[in-house]
GROMACS .gro file of C-alpha atoms in nm:
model
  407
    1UNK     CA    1   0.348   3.865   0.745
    2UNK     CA    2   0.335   3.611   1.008
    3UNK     CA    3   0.448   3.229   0.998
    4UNK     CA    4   0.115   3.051   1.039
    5UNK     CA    5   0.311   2.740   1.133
    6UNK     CA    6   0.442   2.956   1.414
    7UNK     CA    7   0.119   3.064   1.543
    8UNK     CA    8  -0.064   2.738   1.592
    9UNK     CA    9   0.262   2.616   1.786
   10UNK     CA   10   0.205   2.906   2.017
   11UNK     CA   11  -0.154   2.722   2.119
   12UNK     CA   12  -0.067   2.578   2.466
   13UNK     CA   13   0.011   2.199   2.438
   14UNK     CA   14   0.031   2.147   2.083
   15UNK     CA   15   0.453   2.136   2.062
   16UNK     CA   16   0.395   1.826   2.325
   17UNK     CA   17   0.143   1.655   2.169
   18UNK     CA   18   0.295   1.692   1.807
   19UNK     CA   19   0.636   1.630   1.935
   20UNK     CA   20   0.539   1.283   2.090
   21UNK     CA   21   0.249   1.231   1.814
   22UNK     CA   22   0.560   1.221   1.552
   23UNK     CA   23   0.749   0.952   1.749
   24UNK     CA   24   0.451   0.755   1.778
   25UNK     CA   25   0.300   0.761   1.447
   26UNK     CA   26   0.630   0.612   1.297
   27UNK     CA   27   0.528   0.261   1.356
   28UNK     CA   28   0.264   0.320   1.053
   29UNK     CA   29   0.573   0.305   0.827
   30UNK     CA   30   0.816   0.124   1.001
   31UNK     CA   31   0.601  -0.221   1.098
   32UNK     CA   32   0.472  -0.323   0.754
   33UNK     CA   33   0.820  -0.322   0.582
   34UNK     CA   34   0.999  -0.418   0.901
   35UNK     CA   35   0.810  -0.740   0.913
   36UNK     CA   36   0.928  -0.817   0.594
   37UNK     CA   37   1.301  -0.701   0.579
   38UNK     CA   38   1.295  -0.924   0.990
   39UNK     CA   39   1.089  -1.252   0.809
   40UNK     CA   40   1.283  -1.221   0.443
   41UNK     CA   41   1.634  -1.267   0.660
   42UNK     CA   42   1.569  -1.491   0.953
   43UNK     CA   43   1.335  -1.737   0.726
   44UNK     CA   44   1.471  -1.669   0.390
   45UNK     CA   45   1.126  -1.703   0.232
   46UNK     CA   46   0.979  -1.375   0.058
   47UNK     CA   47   0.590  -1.537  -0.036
   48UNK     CA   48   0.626  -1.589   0.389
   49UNK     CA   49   0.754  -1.222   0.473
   50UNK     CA   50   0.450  -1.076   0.240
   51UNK     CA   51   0.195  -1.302   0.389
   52UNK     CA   52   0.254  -1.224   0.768
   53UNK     CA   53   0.300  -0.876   0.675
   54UNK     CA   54  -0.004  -0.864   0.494
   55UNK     CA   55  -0.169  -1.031   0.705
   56UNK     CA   56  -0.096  -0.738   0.998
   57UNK     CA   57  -0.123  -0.449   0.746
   58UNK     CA   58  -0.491  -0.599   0.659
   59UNK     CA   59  -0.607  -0.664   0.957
   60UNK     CA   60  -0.472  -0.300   1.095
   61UNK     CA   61  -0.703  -0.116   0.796
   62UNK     CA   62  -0.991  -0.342   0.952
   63UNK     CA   63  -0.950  -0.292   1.288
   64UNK     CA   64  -0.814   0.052   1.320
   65UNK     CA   65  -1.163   0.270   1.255
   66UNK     CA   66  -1.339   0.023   1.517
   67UNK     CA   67  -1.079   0.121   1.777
   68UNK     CA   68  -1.135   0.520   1.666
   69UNK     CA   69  -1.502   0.489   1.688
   70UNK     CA   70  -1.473   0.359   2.047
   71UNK     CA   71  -1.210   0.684   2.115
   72UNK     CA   72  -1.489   0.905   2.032
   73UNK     CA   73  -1.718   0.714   2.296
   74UNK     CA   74  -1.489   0.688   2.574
   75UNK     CA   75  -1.165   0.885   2.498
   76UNK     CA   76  -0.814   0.821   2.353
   77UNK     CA   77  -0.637   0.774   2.742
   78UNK     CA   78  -0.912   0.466   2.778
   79UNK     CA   79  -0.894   0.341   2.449
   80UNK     CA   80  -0.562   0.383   2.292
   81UNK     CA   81  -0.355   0.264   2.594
   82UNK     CA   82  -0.460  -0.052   2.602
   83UNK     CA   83  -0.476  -0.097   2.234
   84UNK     CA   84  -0.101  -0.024   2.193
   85UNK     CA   85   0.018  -0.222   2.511
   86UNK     CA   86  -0.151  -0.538   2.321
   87UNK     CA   87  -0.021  -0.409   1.992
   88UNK     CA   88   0.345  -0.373   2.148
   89UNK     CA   89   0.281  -0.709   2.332
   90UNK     CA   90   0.220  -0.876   1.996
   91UNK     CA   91   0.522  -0.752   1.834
   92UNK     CA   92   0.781  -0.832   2.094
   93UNK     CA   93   0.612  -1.170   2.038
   94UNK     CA   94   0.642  -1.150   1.681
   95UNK     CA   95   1.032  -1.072   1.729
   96UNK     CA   96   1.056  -1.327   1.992
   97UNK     CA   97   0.896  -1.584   1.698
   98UNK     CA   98   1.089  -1.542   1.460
   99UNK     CA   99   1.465  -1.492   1.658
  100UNK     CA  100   1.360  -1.841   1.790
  101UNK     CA  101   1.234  -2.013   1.489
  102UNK     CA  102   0.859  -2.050   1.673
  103UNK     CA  103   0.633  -2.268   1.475
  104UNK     CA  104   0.530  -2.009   1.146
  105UNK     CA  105   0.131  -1.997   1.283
  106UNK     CA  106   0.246  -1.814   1.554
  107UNK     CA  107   0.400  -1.567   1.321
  108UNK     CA  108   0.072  -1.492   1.135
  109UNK     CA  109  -0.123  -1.504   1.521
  110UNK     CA  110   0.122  -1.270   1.654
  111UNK     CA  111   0.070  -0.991   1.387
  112UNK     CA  112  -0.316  -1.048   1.350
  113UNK     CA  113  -0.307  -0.941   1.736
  114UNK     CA  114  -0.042  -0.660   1.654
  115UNK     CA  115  -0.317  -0.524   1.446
  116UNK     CA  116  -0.480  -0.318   1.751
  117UNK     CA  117  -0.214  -0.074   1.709
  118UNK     CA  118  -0.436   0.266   1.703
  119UNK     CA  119  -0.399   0.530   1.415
  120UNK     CA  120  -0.201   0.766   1.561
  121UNK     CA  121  -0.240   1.024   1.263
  122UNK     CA  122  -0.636   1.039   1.323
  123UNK     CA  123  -0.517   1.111   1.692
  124UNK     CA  124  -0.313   1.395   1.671
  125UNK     CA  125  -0.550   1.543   1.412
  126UNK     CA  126  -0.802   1.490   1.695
  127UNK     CA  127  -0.606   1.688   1.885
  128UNK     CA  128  -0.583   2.006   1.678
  129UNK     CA  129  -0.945   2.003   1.559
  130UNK     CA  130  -1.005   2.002   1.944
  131UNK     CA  131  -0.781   2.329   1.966
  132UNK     CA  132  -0.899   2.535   1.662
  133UNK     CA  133  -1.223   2.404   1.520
  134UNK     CA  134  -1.404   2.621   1.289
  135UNK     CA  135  -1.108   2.883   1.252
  136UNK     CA  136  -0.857   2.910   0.955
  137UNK     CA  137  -0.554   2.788   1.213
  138UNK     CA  138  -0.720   2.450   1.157
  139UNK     CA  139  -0.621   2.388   0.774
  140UNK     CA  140  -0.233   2.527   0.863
  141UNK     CA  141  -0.287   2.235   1.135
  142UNK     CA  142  -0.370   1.988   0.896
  143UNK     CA  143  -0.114   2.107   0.613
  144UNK     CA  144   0.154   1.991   0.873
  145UNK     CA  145   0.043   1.692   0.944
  146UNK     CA  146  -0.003   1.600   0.609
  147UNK     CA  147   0.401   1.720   0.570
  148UNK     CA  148   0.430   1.516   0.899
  149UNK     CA  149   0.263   1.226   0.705
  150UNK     CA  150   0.509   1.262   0.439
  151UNK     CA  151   0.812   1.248   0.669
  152UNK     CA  152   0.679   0.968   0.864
  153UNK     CA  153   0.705   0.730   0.569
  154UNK     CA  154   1.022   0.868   0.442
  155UNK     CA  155   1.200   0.871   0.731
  156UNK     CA  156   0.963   0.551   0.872
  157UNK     CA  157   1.041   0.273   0.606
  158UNK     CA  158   1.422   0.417   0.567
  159UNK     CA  159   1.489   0.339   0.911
  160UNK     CA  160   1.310  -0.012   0.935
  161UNK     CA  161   1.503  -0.171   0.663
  162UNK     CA  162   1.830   0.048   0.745
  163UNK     CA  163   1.866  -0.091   1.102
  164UNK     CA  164   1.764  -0.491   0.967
  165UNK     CA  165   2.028  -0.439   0.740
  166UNK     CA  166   2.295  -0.295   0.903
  167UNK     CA  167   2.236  -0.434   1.277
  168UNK     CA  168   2.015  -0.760   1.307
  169UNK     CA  169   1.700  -0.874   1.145
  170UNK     CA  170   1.471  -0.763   1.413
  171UNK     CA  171   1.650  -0.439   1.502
  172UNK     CA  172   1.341  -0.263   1.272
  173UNK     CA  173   1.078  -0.447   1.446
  174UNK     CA  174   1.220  -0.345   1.793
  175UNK     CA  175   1.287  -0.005   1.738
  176UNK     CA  176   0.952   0.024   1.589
  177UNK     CA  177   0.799  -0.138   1.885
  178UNK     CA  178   0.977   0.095   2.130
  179UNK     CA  179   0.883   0.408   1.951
  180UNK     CA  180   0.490   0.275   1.973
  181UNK     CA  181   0.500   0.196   2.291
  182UNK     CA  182   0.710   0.530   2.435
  183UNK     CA  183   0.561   0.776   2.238
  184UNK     CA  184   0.203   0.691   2.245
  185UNK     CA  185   0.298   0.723   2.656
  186UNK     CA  186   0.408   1.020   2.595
  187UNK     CA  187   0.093   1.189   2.388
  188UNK     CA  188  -0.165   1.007   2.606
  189UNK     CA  189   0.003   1.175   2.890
  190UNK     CA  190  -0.062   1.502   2.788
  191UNK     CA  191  -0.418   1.498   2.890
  192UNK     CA  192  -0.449   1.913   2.866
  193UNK     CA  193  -0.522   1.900   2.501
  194UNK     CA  194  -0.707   1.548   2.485
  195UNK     CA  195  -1.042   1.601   2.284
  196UNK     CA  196  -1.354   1.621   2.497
  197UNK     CA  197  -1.611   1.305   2.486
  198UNK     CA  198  -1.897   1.423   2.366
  199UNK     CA  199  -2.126   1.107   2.491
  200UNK     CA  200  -2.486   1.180   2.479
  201UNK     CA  201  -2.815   0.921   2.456
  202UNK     CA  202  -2.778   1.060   2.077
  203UNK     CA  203  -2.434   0.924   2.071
  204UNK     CA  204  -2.479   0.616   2.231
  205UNK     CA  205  -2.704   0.505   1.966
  206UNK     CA  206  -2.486   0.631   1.645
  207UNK     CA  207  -2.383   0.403   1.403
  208UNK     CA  208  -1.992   0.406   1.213
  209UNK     CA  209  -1.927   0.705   1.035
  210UNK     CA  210  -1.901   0.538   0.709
  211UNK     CA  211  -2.237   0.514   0.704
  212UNK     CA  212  -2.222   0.861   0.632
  213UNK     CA  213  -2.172   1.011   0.272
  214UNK     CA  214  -1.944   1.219   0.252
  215UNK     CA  215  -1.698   0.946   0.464
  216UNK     CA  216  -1.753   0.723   0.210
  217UNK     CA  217  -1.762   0.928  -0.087
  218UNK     CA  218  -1.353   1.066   0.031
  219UNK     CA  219  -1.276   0.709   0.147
  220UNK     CA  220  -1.354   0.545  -0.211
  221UNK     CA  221  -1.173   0.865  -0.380
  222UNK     CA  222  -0.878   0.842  -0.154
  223UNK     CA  223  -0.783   0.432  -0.182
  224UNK     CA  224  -0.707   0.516  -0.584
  225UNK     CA  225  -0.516   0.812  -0.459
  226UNK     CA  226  -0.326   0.613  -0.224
  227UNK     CA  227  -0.287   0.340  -0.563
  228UNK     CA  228  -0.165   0.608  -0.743
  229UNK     CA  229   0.115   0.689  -0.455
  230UNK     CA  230   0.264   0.299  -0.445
  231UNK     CA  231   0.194   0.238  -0.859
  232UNK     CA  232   0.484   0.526  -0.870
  233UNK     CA  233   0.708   0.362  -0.606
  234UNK     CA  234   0.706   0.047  -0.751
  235UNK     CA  235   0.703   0.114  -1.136
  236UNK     CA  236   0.993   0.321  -1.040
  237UNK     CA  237   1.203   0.067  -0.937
  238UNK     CA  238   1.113  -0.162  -1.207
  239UNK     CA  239   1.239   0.108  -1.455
  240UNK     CA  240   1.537   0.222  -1.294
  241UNK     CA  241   1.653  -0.157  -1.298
  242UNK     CA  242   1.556  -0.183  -1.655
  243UNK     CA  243   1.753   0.133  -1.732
  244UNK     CA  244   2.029  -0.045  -1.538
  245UNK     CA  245   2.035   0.246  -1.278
  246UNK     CA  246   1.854   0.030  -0.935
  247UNK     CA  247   2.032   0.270  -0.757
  248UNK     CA  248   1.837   0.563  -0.868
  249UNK     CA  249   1.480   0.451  -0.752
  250UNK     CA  250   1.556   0.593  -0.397
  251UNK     CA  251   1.653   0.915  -0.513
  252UNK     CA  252   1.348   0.932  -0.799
  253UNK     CA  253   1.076   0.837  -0.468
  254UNK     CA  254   1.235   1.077  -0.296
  255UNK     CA  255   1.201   1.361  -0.493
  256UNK     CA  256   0.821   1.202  -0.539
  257UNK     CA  257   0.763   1.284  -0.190
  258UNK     CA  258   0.948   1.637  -0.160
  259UNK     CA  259   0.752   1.757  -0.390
  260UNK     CA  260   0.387   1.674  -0.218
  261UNK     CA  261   0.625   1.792   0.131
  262UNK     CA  262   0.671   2.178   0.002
  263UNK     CA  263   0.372   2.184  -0.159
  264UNK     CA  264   0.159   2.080   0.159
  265UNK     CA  265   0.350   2.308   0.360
  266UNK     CA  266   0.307   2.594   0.109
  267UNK     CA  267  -0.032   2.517   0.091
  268UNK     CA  268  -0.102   2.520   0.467
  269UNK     CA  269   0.026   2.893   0.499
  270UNK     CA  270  -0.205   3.039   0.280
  271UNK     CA  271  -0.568   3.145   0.318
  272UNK     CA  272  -0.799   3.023   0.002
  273UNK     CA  273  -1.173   3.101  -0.002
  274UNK     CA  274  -1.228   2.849  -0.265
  275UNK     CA  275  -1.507   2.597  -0.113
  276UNK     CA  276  -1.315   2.312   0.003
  277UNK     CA  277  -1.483   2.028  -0.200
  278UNK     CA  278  -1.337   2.253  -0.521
  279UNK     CA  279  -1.035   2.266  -0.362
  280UNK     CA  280  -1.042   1.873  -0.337
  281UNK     CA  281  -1.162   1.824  -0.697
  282UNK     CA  282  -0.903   2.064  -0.835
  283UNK     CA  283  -0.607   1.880  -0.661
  284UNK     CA  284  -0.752   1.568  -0.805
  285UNK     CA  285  -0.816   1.659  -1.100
  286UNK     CA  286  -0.432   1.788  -1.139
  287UNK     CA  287  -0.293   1.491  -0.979
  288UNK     CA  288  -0.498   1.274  -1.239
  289UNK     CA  289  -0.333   1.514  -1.576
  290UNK     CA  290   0.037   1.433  -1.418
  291UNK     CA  291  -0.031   1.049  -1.431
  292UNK     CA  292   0.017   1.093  -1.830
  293UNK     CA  293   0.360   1.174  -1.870
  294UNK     CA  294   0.495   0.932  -1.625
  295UNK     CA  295   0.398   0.670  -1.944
  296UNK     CA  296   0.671   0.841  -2.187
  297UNK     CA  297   0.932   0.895  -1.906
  298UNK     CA  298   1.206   0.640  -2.060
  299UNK     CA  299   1.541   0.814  -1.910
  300UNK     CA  300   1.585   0.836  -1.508
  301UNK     CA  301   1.627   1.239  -1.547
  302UNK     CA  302   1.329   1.234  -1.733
  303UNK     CA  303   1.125   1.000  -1.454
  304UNK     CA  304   1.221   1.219  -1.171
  305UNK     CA  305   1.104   1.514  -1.313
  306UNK     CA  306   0.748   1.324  -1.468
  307UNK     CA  307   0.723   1.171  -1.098
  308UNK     CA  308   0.827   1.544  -0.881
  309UNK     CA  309   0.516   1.702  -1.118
  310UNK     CA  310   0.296   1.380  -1.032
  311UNK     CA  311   0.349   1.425  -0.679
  312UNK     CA  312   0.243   1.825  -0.615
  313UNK     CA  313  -0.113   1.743  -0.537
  314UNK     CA  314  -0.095   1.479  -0.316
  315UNK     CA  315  -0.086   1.678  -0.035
  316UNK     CA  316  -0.296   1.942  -0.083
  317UNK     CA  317  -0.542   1.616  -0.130
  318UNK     CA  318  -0.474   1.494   0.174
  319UNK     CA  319  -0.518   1.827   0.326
  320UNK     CA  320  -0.882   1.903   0.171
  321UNK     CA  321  -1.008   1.554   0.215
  322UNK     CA  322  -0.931   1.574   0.626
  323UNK     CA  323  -1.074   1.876   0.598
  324UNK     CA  324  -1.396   1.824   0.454
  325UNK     CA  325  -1.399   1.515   0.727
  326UNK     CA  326  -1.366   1.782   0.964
  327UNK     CA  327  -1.669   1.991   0.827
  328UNK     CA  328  -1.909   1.741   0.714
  329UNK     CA  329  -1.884   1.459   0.968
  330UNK     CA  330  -2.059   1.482   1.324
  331UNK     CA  331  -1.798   1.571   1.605
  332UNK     CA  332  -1.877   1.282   1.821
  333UNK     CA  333  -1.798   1.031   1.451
  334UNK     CA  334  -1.437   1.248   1.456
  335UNK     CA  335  -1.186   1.037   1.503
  336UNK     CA  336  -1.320   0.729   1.343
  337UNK     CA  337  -1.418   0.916   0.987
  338UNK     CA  338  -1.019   1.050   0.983
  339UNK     CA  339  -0.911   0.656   1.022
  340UNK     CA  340  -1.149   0.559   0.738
  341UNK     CA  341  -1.011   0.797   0.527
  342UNK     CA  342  -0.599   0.657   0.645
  343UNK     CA  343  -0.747   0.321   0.588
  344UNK     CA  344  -0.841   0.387   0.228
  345UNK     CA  345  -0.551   0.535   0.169
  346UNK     CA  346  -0.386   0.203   0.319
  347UNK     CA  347  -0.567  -0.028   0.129
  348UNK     CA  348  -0.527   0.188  -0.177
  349UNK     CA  349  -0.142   0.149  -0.128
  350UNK     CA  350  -0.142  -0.236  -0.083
  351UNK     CA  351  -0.363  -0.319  -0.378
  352UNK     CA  352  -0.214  -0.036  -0.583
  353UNK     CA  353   0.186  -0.226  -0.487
  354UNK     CA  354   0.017  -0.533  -0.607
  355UNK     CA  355  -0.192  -0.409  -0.962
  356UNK     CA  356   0.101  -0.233  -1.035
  357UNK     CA  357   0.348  -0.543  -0.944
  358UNK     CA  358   0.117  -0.764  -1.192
  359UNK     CA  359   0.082  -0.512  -1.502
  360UNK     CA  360   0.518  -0.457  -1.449
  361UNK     CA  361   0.559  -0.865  -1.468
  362UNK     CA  362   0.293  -0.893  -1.735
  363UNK     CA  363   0.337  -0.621  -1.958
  364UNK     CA  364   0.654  -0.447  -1.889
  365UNK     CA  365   0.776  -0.163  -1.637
  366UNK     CA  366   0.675   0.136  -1.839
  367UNK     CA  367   0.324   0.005  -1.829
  368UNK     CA  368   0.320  -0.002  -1.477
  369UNK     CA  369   0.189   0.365  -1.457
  370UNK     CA  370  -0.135   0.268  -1.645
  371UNK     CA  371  -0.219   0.188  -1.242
  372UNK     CA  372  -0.165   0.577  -1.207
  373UNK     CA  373  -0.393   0.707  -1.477
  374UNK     CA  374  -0.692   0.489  -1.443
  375UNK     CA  375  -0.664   0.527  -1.060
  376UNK     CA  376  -0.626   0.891  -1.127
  377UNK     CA  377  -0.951   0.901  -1.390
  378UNK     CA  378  -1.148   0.704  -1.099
  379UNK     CA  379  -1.069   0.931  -0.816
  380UNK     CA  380  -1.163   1.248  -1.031
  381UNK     CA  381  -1.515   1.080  -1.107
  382UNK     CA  382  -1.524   1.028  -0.785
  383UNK     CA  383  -1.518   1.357  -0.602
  384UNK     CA  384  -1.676   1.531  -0.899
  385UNK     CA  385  -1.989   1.297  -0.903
  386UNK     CA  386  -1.990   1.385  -0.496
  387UNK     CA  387  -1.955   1.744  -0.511
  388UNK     CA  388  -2.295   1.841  -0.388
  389UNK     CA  389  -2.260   1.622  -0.123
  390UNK     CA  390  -1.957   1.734  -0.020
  391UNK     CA  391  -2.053   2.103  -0.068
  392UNK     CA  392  -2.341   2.048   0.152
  393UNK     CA  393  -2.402   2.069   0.557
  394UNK     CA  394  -2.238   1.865   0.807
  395UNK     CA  395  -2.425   1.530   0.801
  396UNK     CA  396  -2.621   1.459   1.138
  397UNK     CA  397  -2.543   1.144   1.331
  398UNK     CA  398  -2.702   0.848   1.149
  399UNK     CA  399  -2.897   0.567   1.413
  400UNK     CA  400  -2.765   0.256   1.445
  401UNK     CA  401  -2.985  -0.016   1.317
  402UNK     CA  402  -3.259  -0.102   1.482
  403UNK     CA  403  -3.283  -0.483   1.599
  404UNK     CA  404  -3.546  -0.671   1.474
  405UNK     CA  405  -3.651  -0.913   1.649
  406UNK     CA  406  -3.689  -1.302   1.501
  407UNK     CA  407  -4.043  -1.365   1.417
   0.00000   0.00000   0.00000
């Protein structure tokens, strides 16, 4: 039997553009917490470490799907260079800020701005879909970078707050910045396997692809999947340092994420027939039944098992839900209906970190994973109440609207 991982590396291009994708994507993980472990050293203040990187990680989830929807127009060389130069630009003068103890508006101006940074995981998918669209190599594709996904904020956020600790405050942020700035260089040069615009009068006059259905219907299902994912982190360390074991929350995230890593990659190398909207509701539907046992998981041996079962189906969710963006969204609405779906899982994570933060203060750490469940029961209502619509055609471009003019 042959490795399918090995097959869709033997497409010309694709080692090159994954290679340098990787490098560039780690910014996702690495800026958010870097801006904090930088700002919580060099100011001391942790309300003014949240806020600016809030404010970036905010403004990122609103800006990121306008700067894919102009990559579909006009291609990622013309829009995603300039996009990261100013993103890069913004950082180094976020660094610069706080090293020199600028004023603190320029902090929160400085990562606003920083907030062009492009997805870079919408990209690369880009990039594959362009390669094997419509054939069975494309879910293998999209298993690995979901496992690519996983790595990135493993190995991402590990690194940030490593190199603050252990070097300077702003060693994070500038590492961060450099990998941005080098290895999105290095994918947009590349341009054998850039996608193809497909600009046409039809395209000119489309409007965002969360107009569409089926964008919206995975978007809302995925930000209470991406709630579930940071309700674990955090309730996990709130119970490890209740057991009196804060070194153990590392270890029990870990295994959270290994788990969704195997099974994504075990996932990608088979073949199912199953529709992929079953596929989606399925994986749901068993991520939701795991939520439950992370409320009786009182001992740390106990949690990392309750939180390796919670994680299996993660990424075969993340793998059917790109998918079905794939299938069901317009070719020319791509790019910008994969960044909706990273930005709900974004914003999913943020307000997820901060439910869960509230219910842990309020009502103790066990109760934390209450976040999990009723995220969990949400999601599944979700994609089951939008299974036709998933199931059916791939939606046609929708028509901007039309301007009416003042009477």
């Amino acid at each position: 039997m042959s490795n399918p991982y090995a097959e869709i590396f033997r497409a010309r291009g694709t080692k090159g553009f994954a290679a340098a994708g990787f490098v560039a994507r780690l910014p996702v993980a690495m800026a958010p917490i870097g801006i904090v472990a930088m700002l919580s050293q060099t100011h001391g203040e942790y309300w003014l470490a949240g806020a600016v990187g809030a404010t970036f990680a905010l403004a990122n989830a609103l800006v990121a799907p306008h700067i894919s929807r102009m990559v579909d127009r006009f291609g990622q060389t013309a829009v995603v260079a300039p996009a990261a130069a100013l993103s890069a630009v913004a950082f180094l003068a976020l660094i610069a800020a706080s090293n020199r103890g600028w004023p603190v508006w320029t902090l929160f101006v400085s990562a606003f701005l920083a907030a062009t940074m492009p997805s870079m995981p919408a990209m690369i998918r880009a990039r594959w879909t362009e390669i094997f669209r419509n054939t069975p190599q494309l879910n293998t594709a999209f298993a690995f970078e979901s496992a690519a996904d996983e790595m990135m904020y493993i190995a991402g956020a590990s690194l940030s707050v490593g190199l603050a600790v252990a070097l300077f405050p702003e060693a994070g942020m500038l590492v961060s910045t450099l990998f941005l700035a080098f290895g999105t260089t290095a994918f947009l040069a590349q341009r054998s396997t850039e996608p193809v615009v497909r600009l046409t009068a039809a395209t000119a006059s489309t409007g965002s692809a969360i107009r569409l259905p089926a964008v919206q219907i995975i978007t809302f299902a995925l930000i209470f999947i991406g709630a579930i994912f940071s309700a674990a982190e955090v309730s996990s360390v709130a119970i490890t340092k209740e057991l009196g074991q804060p070194g153990a929350a590392s270890l029990v995230i870990g295994v959270y994420a290994a788990g969704s890593f195997f099974i994504g990659l075990i996932l990608g190398a088979l073949a199912l027939k199953t529709p992929l909207q079953r596929q989606l509701l399925v994986a749901v539907g068993i991520i939701m039944v795991t939520t439950v046992p992370l409320l009786f998981a009182d001992t740390v041996p106990l949690l990392a098992f309750a939180v390796f079962v919670s994680g299996l189906a993660i990424s075969p969710t993340f793998i059917t839900a790109f998918g079905l963006i794939e299938r069901r969204v317009p070719e020319t609405m791509l790019t910008e209906g994969v960044t909706w779906v990273m930005t709900g899982i974004g914003i999913g994570m943020a307000f997820g970190a901060f439910a869960t933060g509230w219910v842990v203060d309020t009502f103790g750490a066990q109760n934390g994973f209450w976040v999990s469940v009723v995220s969990g029961a949400i999601a599944l209502l979700t994609v089951l109440l939008g299974q036709k619509t998933l199931g059916a055609d791939r939606e046609a471009p929708m028509p901007a609207p039309a301007h009416q003019p003042a009477e």
